[in-house]
Amino acid sequence: LPAGASGPTLGPMDADPQALLHAAYRDPSLAVLEGFHALKHALRFGAVVEAAFTPDRDRPLRLARDLAPDLTEPLAGLLRTVPDTLWKRLAPVPPETGVLGVARRPACDPAGLLALRTAPLVLLDRPRHQGNIGAVIRTAAAAGAAGVLVTGPHDPWHPAALRGSAGLHFALPVARIDELCPDAAPLVVLDPEGEPLRPDLIPDDAVLAFGSERRGIGPELLARAHRRVTIPMRGGVSSLNLAASVAVVLYAWRLAKS
Ligand SMILES: C[S@@+](CC[C@H](N)C(=O)[O-])C[C@H]1O[C@@H](n2cnc3c(N)ncnc32)[C@H](O)[C@@H]1O
C-alpha cells in the first residue's frame, strides 16, 4: 500500500475526536499513534501529526519532560483534552500513557528505495504478527537499515505494528508491496539451510529477506536468492523469532562497520 500524503484532510482542530479517530483507523493515508512513545518518535522524526487527544494533559506532558524534553513544547501545542467518558471510546484499548495521536503516513516509493539504497533493506515475506512487524521496524531504524518492505495481506502501518515499533515507522521508509521487483539484487535470504552468517556475507546494498513465522521463506524468493544465510543455533532449537533473527543479521552488519 503506497503510503501517500494525499489523503483527505482531517478538518479543523475542533473536529469531533471520536469521528476523527474512527476515520483515522480506516484511512490508509493516516496512522493512529496509540500511546506516548509512538507519538514521541513520530514527532521526533518529522511526522505531520494532525491531532493528539488526552484525558489528562499532565500525564503525557510529565512523560515528555522526563523522557523527551525536546518535545514538551510541540506536544503541549498539539494536545486536546477530552472528557474521560469520551477518551474511553476513542481506541479499542485506550493507551496507559494517556495519549492518542493521528499522523499522516509519509510517502514511500519502494522502487526508488530499491534503486538508491546504501544500507541493507529488510524484506519480510508474508509475516503474520503485527507485533513482530513493529519489532522489526524498531530494530531496522536503530541499526540504520534503508527501509522495511512487507509482502502479504498485513498492513505494516497497522496501529499494533506502530505500537511494536514505538512509532519508529517515521524514522525510515516502510511499505507493503505485492512482490519484490525481479531485478532486486543482491538478494540474501535468511534460511535454516544457508551458509553460516558472517558479516562479509551482508553487503551494504543487500536486500535481506526473512520468512513468515509459521511457513518460513516462500519458494519464489528461495529460488531467486543470490545467497542463503543461516544464523547458527544450538542443537534442538528449531528457529529464532522473526524479529530476533532480523536483529542478529542487521547488527552483524552494523557492528562490522564500526
Ligand atoms: C520463526 S522463523 C520461521 C520458522 C519456519 N518454521 C521455518 O521452517 O523456516 C521466521 C524467519 O526467521 C528467520 N530465521 C529464524 N531463525 C533463523 C536462523 N537460525 N537462521 C536464519 N534465519 C532464521 C528466517 O528468515 C525464517 O523464515
Tab-separated table of C-alpha atoms and ligand atoms in Angstrom:
chain	number	residue	atom	x	y	z
A	1	LEU	CA	0.000	0.000	0.000
A	2	PRO	CA	1.839	3.120	-1.065
A	3	ALA	CA	1.678	5.468	1.883
A	4	GLY	CA	0.717	8.785	0.402
A	5	ALA	CA	0.475	12.253	1.722
A	6	SER	CA	-2.574	12.923	-0.396
A	7	GLY	CA	-5.419	11.593	1.746
A	8	PRO	CA	-8.409	13.624	2.836
A	9	THR	CA	-7.773	16.427	5.270
A	10	LEU	CA	-8.878	15.819	8.820
A	11	GLY	CA	-10.657	19.072	9.341
A	12	PRO	CA	-10.201	21.728	11.966
A	13	MET	CA	-8.750	21.127	15.410
A	14	ASP	CA	-12.251	21.311	16.843
A	15	ALA	CA	-13.434	18.298	14.785
A	16	ASP	CA	-15.296	15.611	16.732
A	17	PRO	CA	-12.491	13.442	18.237
A	18	GLN	CA	-14.494	10.233	18.021
A	19	ALA	CA	-15.398	10.726	14.352
A	20	LEU	CA	-11.800	11.691	13.610
A	21	LEU	CA	-10.295	8.606	15.287
A	22	HIS	CA	-12.938	6.360	13.749
A	23	ALA	CA	-11.991	7.655	10.292
A	24	ALA	CA	-8.255	7.512	11.025
A	25	TYR	CA	-8.363	3.799	11.965
A	26	ARG	CA	-9.720	3.098	8.465
A	27	ASP	CA	-7.832	5.623	6.346
A	28	PRO	CA	-4.712	4.210	4.622
A	29	SER	CA	-3.180	7.672	4.341
A	30	LEU	CA	-3.200	8.102	8.129
A	31	ALA	CA	-1.534	6.401	11.092
A	32	VAL	CA	-3.029	6.111	14.574
A	33	LEU	CA	-0.408	6.544	17.281
A	34	GLU	CA	-1.507	4.664	20.377
A	35	GLY	CA	0.480	5.953	23.315
A	36	PHE	CA	3.217	8.384	24.241
A	37	HIS	CA	6.189	6.508	22.746
A	38	ALA	CA	4.630	6.181	19.299
A	39	LEU	CA	3.733	9.873	19.346
A	40	LYS	CA	7.208	10.797	20.662
A	41	HIS	CA	9.092	9.126	17.818
A	42	ALA	CA	6.597	10.354	15.237
A	43	LEU	CA	7.234	13.942	16.332
A	44	ARG	CA	10.989	13.429	16.628
A	45	PHE	CA	11.280	12.009	13.101
A	46	GLY	CA	9.236	14.731	11.466
A	47	ALA	CA	5.744	13.235	11.153
A	48	VAL	CA	2.884	15.515	10.284
A	49	VAL	CA	0.774	14.991	13.405
A	50	GLU	CA	-2.759	16.179	12.769
A	51	ALA	CA	-4.205	15.798	16.264
A	52	ALA	CA	-3.477	14.371	19.712
A	53	PHE	CA	-6.007	13.627	22.462
A	54	THR	CA	-5.647	13.021	26.181
A	55	PRO	CA	-7.990	12.793	29.172
A	56	ASP	CA	-5.330	14.442	31.377
A	57	ARG	CA	-2.678	16.599	29.701
A	58	ASP	CA	-0.380	16.442	32.738
A	59	ARG	CA	0.293	12.739	32.147
A	60	PRO	CA	1.834	12.923	28.628
A	61	LEU	CA	3.483	16.259	29.408
A	62	ARG	CA	5.136	14.788	32.506
A	63	LEU	CA	6.427	11.894	30.378
A	64	ALA	CA	7.718	14.363	27.813
A	65	ARG	CA	9.531	16.412	30.462
A	66	ASP	CA	11.143	13.214	31.851
A	67	LEU	CA	11.877	11.297	28.647
A	68	ALA	CA	11.821	13.733	25.741
A	69	PRO	CA	12.195	17.339	26.925
A	70	ASP	CA	12.822	18.446	23.323
A	71	LEU	CA	9.206	17.531	22.551
A	72	THR	CA	7.426	19.088	25.512
A	73	GLU	CA	6.604	22.293	23.695
A	74	PRO	CA	5.343	20.808	20.404
A	75	LEU	CA	3.329	18.242	22.358
A	76	ALA	CA	1.764	20.902	24.564
A	77	GLY	CA	0.664	22.745	21.429
A	78	LEU	CA	-0.947	19.646	19.935
A	79	LEU	CA	-2.784	18.127	22.892
A	80	ARG	CA	-6.557	18.450	23.165
A	81	THR	CA	-8.108	17.375	26.442
A	82	VAL	CA	-11.223	15.225	26.138
A	83	PRO	CA	-13.604	14.072	28.896
A	84	ASP	CA	-12.823	10.685	30.419
A	85	THR	CA	-16.041	9.134	29.059
A	86	LEU	CA	-15.112	10.146	25.509
A	87	TRP	CA	-11.440	9.082	25.955
A	88	LYS	CA	-12.571	5.512	26.723
A	89	ARG	CA	-14.365	5.366	23.363
A	90	LEU	CA	-11.547	6.691	21.184
A	91	ALA	CA	-9.452	3.495	20.879
A	92	PRO	CA	-10.157	-0.249	21.258
A	93	VAL	CA	-7.827	-0.198	24.299
A	94	PRO	CA	-7.023	3.337	25.485
A	95	PRO	CA	-3.231	3.590	25.966
A	96	GLU	CA	-1.978	3.679	29.547
A	97	THR	CA	0.262	6.637	28.780
A	98	GLY	CA	-2.903	8.671	28.243
A	99	VAL	CA	-2.418	9.969	24.727
A	100	LEU	CA	-3.594	9.102	21.209
A	101	GLY	CA	-2.348	10.791	18.062
A	102	VAL	CA	-3.209	10.850	14.379
A	103	ALA	CA	-0.424	11.424	11.841
A	104	ARG	CA	-0.085	11.380	8.088
A	105	ARG	CA	1.829	8.414	6.704
A	106	PRO	CA	4.861	9.679	4.802
A	107	ALA	CA	5.014	8.863	1.111
A	108	CYS	CA	7.196	5.842	0.250
A	109	ASP	CA	8.377	4.795	-3.196
A	110	PRO	CA	9.546	1.158	-2.946
A	111	ALA	CA	11.080	1.216	-6.444
A	112	GLY	CA	13.120	4.332	-5.628
A	113	LEU	CA	14.178	2.785	-2.355
A	114	LEU	CA	15.490	-0.296	-4.131
A	115	ALA	CA	17.399	1.814	-6.614
A	116	LEU	CA	19.105	4.177	-4.160
A	117	ARG	CA	19.860	2.206	-1.010
A	118	THR	CA	23.268	2.390	0.671
A	119	ALA	CA	22.336	0.185	3.648
A	120	PRO	CA	20.584	-3.196	3.737
A	121	LEU	CA	16.879	-3.201	3.002
A	122	VAL	CA	14.721	-5.626	5.016
A	123	LEU	CA	12.046	-7.626	3.214
A	124	LEU	CA	9.528	-9.555	5.341
A	125	ASP	CA	7.881	-12.306	3.306
A	126	ARG	CA	4.204	-12.553	4.429
A	127	PRO	CA	4.673	-12.006	8.180
A	128	ARG	CA	1.632	-12.812	10.335
A	129	HIS	CA	2.078	-10.891	13.589
A	130	GLN	CA	1.842	-7.122	13.817
A	131	GLY	CA	3.985	-7.182	16.967
A	132	ASN	CA	6.812	-8.819	15.007
A	133	ILE	CA	6.454	-6.337	12.149
A	134	GLY	CA	6.711	-3.477	14.631
A	135	ALA	CA	9.696	-5.001	16.420
A	136	VAL	CA	11.493	-5.454	13.070
A	137	ILE	CA	10.861	-1.805	12.138
A	138	ARG	CA	12.195	-0.665	15.516
A	139	THR	CA	15.403	-2.682	15.076
A	140	ALA	CA	15.786	-1.622	11.444
A	141	ALA	CA	15.519	2.039	12.490
A	142	ALA	CA	18.079	1.565	15.269
A	143	ALA	CA	20.549	-0.329	13.094
A	144	GLY	CA	20.337	2.143	10.206
A	145	ALA	CA	18.685	-0.103	7.615
A	146	ALA	CA	17.461	1.508	4.387
A	147	GLY	CA	13.835	0.548	4.968
A	148	VAL	CA	11.372	-2.268	5.589
A	149	LEU	CA	9.166	-3.746	2.872
A	150	VAL	CA	6.432	-6.256	3.687
A	151	THR	CA	4.572	-8.674	1.392
A	152	GLY	CA	1.324	-10.442	2.229
A	153	PRO	CA	-2.024	-9.201	3.489
A	154	HIS	CA	-0.982	-7.278	6.572
A	155	ASP	CA	-0.622	-3.502	6.636
A	156	PRO	CA	2.725	-2.668	8.286
A	157	TRP	CA	1.181	0.684	9.368
A	158	HIS	CA	-1.497	-1.020	11.477
A	159	PRO	CA	-1.710	0.638	14.936
A	160	ALA	CA	-0.473	-2.588	16.570
A	161	ALA	CA	2.685	-2.506	14.417
A	162	LEU	CA	3.136	1.163	15.318
A	163	ARG	CA	2.928	0.232	18.990
A	164	GLY	CA	5.517	-2.517	18.399
A	165	SER	CA	7.893	-0.082	16.689
A	166	ALA	CA	7.253	2.664	19.285
A	167	GLY	CA	6.476	4.938	16.322
A	168	LEU	CA	9.832	4.355	14.584
A	169	HIS	CA	7.978	3.837	11.309
A	170	PHE	CA	8.660	7.545	10.823
A	171	ALA	CA	12.436	7.037	11.035
A	172	LEU	CA	12.775	5.044	7.789
A	173	PRO	CA	10.683	4.079	4.743
A	174	VAL	CA	8.077	1.362	5.463
A	175	ALA	CA	5.638	-0.018	2.902
A	176	ARG	CA	3.624	-3.043	1.874
A	177	ILE	CA	4.409	-4.358	-1.617
A	178	ASP	CA	2.743	-7.070	-3.706
A	179	GLU	CA	6.067	-8.658	-4.610
A	180	LEU	CA	9.769	-7.870	-4.760
A	181	CYS	CA	10.744	-6.464	-8.162
A	182	PRO	CA	12.518	-9.126	-10.245
A	183	ASP	CA	15.884	-7.338	-10.512
A	184	ALA	CA	16.359	-6.611	-6.779
A	185	ALA	CA	19.939	-7.664	-6.010
A	186	PRO	CA	21.882	-8.906	-4.182
A	187	LEU	CA	19.077	-10.888	-2.555
A	188	VAL	CA	20.248	-12.523	0.666
A	189	VAL	CA	17.695	-14.945	2.082
A	190	LEU	CA	17.779	-15.909	5.753
A	191	ASP	CA	17.002	-19.559	5.951
A	192	PRO	CA	17.966	-22.578	8.073
A	193	GLU	CA	19.576	-24.227	5.014
A	194	GLY	CA	22.075	-21.461	4.282
A	195	GLU	CA	25.779	-20.925	4.968
A	196	PRO	CA	26.640	-19.703	8.489
A	197	LEU	CA	26.284	-15.935	8.989
A	198	ARG	CA	29.445	-13.842	8.630
A	199	PRO	CA	29.425	-10.033	8.354
A	200	ASP	CA	31.055	-10.129	4.905
A	201	LEU	CA	28.031	-12.048	3.602
A	202	ILE	CA	25.877	-8.925	4.156
A	203	PRO	CA	26.854	-6.220	1.633
A	204	ASP	CA	25.666	-2.643	2.210
A	205	ASP	CA	23.222	-2.886	-0.679
A	206	ALA	CA	21.763	-6.278	0.303
A	207	VAL	CA	18.055	-6.994	0.213
A	208	LEU	CA	17.670	-9.191	3.309
A	209	ALA	CA	14.635	-11.479	3.038
A	210	PHE	CA	13.088	-13.123	6.101
A	211	GLY	CA	10.270	-15.679	6.046
A	212	SER	CA	6.967	-15.819	7.865
A	213	GLU	CA	6.658	-17.043	11.435
A	214	ARG	CA	4.951	-20.297	10.502
A	215	ARG	CA	5.970	-21.151	6.933
A	216	GLY	CA	9.405	-19.603	6.624
A	217	ILE	CA	10.632	-18.123	3.376
A	218	GLY	CA	8.497	-18.780	0.275
A	219	PRO	CA	9.783	-20.923	-2.629
A	220	GLU	CA	9.790	-17.995	-5.104
A	221	LEU	CA	12.240	-15.975	-3.013
A	222	LEU	CA	14.329	-19.041	-2.214
A	223	ALA	CA	14.674	-19.774	-5.923
A	224	ARG	CA	15.769	-16.176	-6.615
A	225	ALA	CA	18.255	-15.895	-3.741
A	226	HIS	CA	21.828	-14.900	-4.620
A	227	ARG	CA	22.859	-16.204	-1.248
A	228	ARG	CA	21.263	-18.188	1.588
A	229	VAL	CA	22.481	-17.425	5.088
A	230	THR	CA	21.728	-19.153	8.371
A	231	ILE	CA	22.172	-17.935	11.945
A	232	PRO	CA	23.923	-20.749	13.824
A	233	MET	CA	21.855	-22.188	16.674
A	234	ARG	CA	22.377	-24.753	19.391
A	235	GLY	CA	21.129	-28.260	18.504
A	236	GLY	CA	17.444	-28.876	19.217
A	237	VAL	CA	16.358	-25.259	18.615
A	238	SER	CA	14.111	-25.036	15.536
A	239	SER	CA	14.408	-21.330	14.743
A	240	LEU	CA	14.733	-17.837	16.128
A	241	ASN	CA	11.795	-15.498	16.402
A	242	LEU	CA	11.436	-13.463	13.187
A	243	ALA	CA	12.243	-10.110	14.807
A	244	ALA	CA	15.170	-11.613	16.731
A	245	SER	CA	16.656	-13.001	13.523
A	246	VAL	CA	16.397	-9.586	11.833
A	247	ALA	CA	18.188	-8.042	14.829
A	248	VAL	CA	21.038	-10.575	14.682
A	249	VAL	CA	21.655	-10.032	10.973
A	250	LEU	CA	21.352	-6.232	10.952
A	251	TYR	CA	23.659	-5.907	13.944
A	252	ALA	CA	26.187	-8.345	12.455
A	253	TRP	CA	26.290	-5.906	9.514
A	254	ARG	CA	26.321	-2.745	11.629
A	255	LEU	CA	28.919	-3.856	14.188
A	256	ALA	CA	31.296	-4.943	11.439
A	257	LYS	CA	31.262	-1.370	10.114
A	258	SER	CA	32.070	0.367	13.404
B	1	LIG	C1	10.201	-18.227	13.021
B	1	LIG	S1	11.190	-18.351	11.624
B	1	LIG	C2	10.278	-19.491	10.607
B	1	LIG	C3	10.375	-20.871	11.029
B	1	LIG	C4	9.751	-21.763	9.994
B	1	LIG	N1	9.054	-22.813	10.660
B	1	LIG	C5	10.790	-22.317	9.049
B	1	LIG	O1	10.827	-23.507	8.895
B	1	LIG	O2	11.560	-21.572	8.427
B	1	LIG	C6	10.900	-16.873	10.721
B	1	LIG	C7	12.048	-16.455	9.853
B	1	LIG	O3	13.118	-16.006	10.664
B	1	LIG	C8	14.355	-16.287	10.012
B	1	LIG	N2	15.130	-17.179	10.877
B	1	LIG	C9	14.790	-17.651	12.103
B	1	LIG	N3	15.788	-18.388	12.608
B	1	LIG	C10	16.778	-18.395	11.690
B	1	LIG	C11	18.084	-18.964	11.626
B	1	LIG	N4	18.590	-19.695	12.612
B	1	LIG	N5	18.830	-18.730	10.526
B	1	LIG	C12	18.364	-17.981	9.516
B	1	LIG	N6	17.146	-17.425	9.514
B	1	LIG	C13	16.368	-17.620	10.582
B	1	LIG	C14	14.028	-16.957	8.690
B	1	LIG	O4	14.012	-15.996	7.659
B	1	LIG	C15	12.644	-17.512	8.968
B	1	LIG	O5	11.928	-17.702	7.763
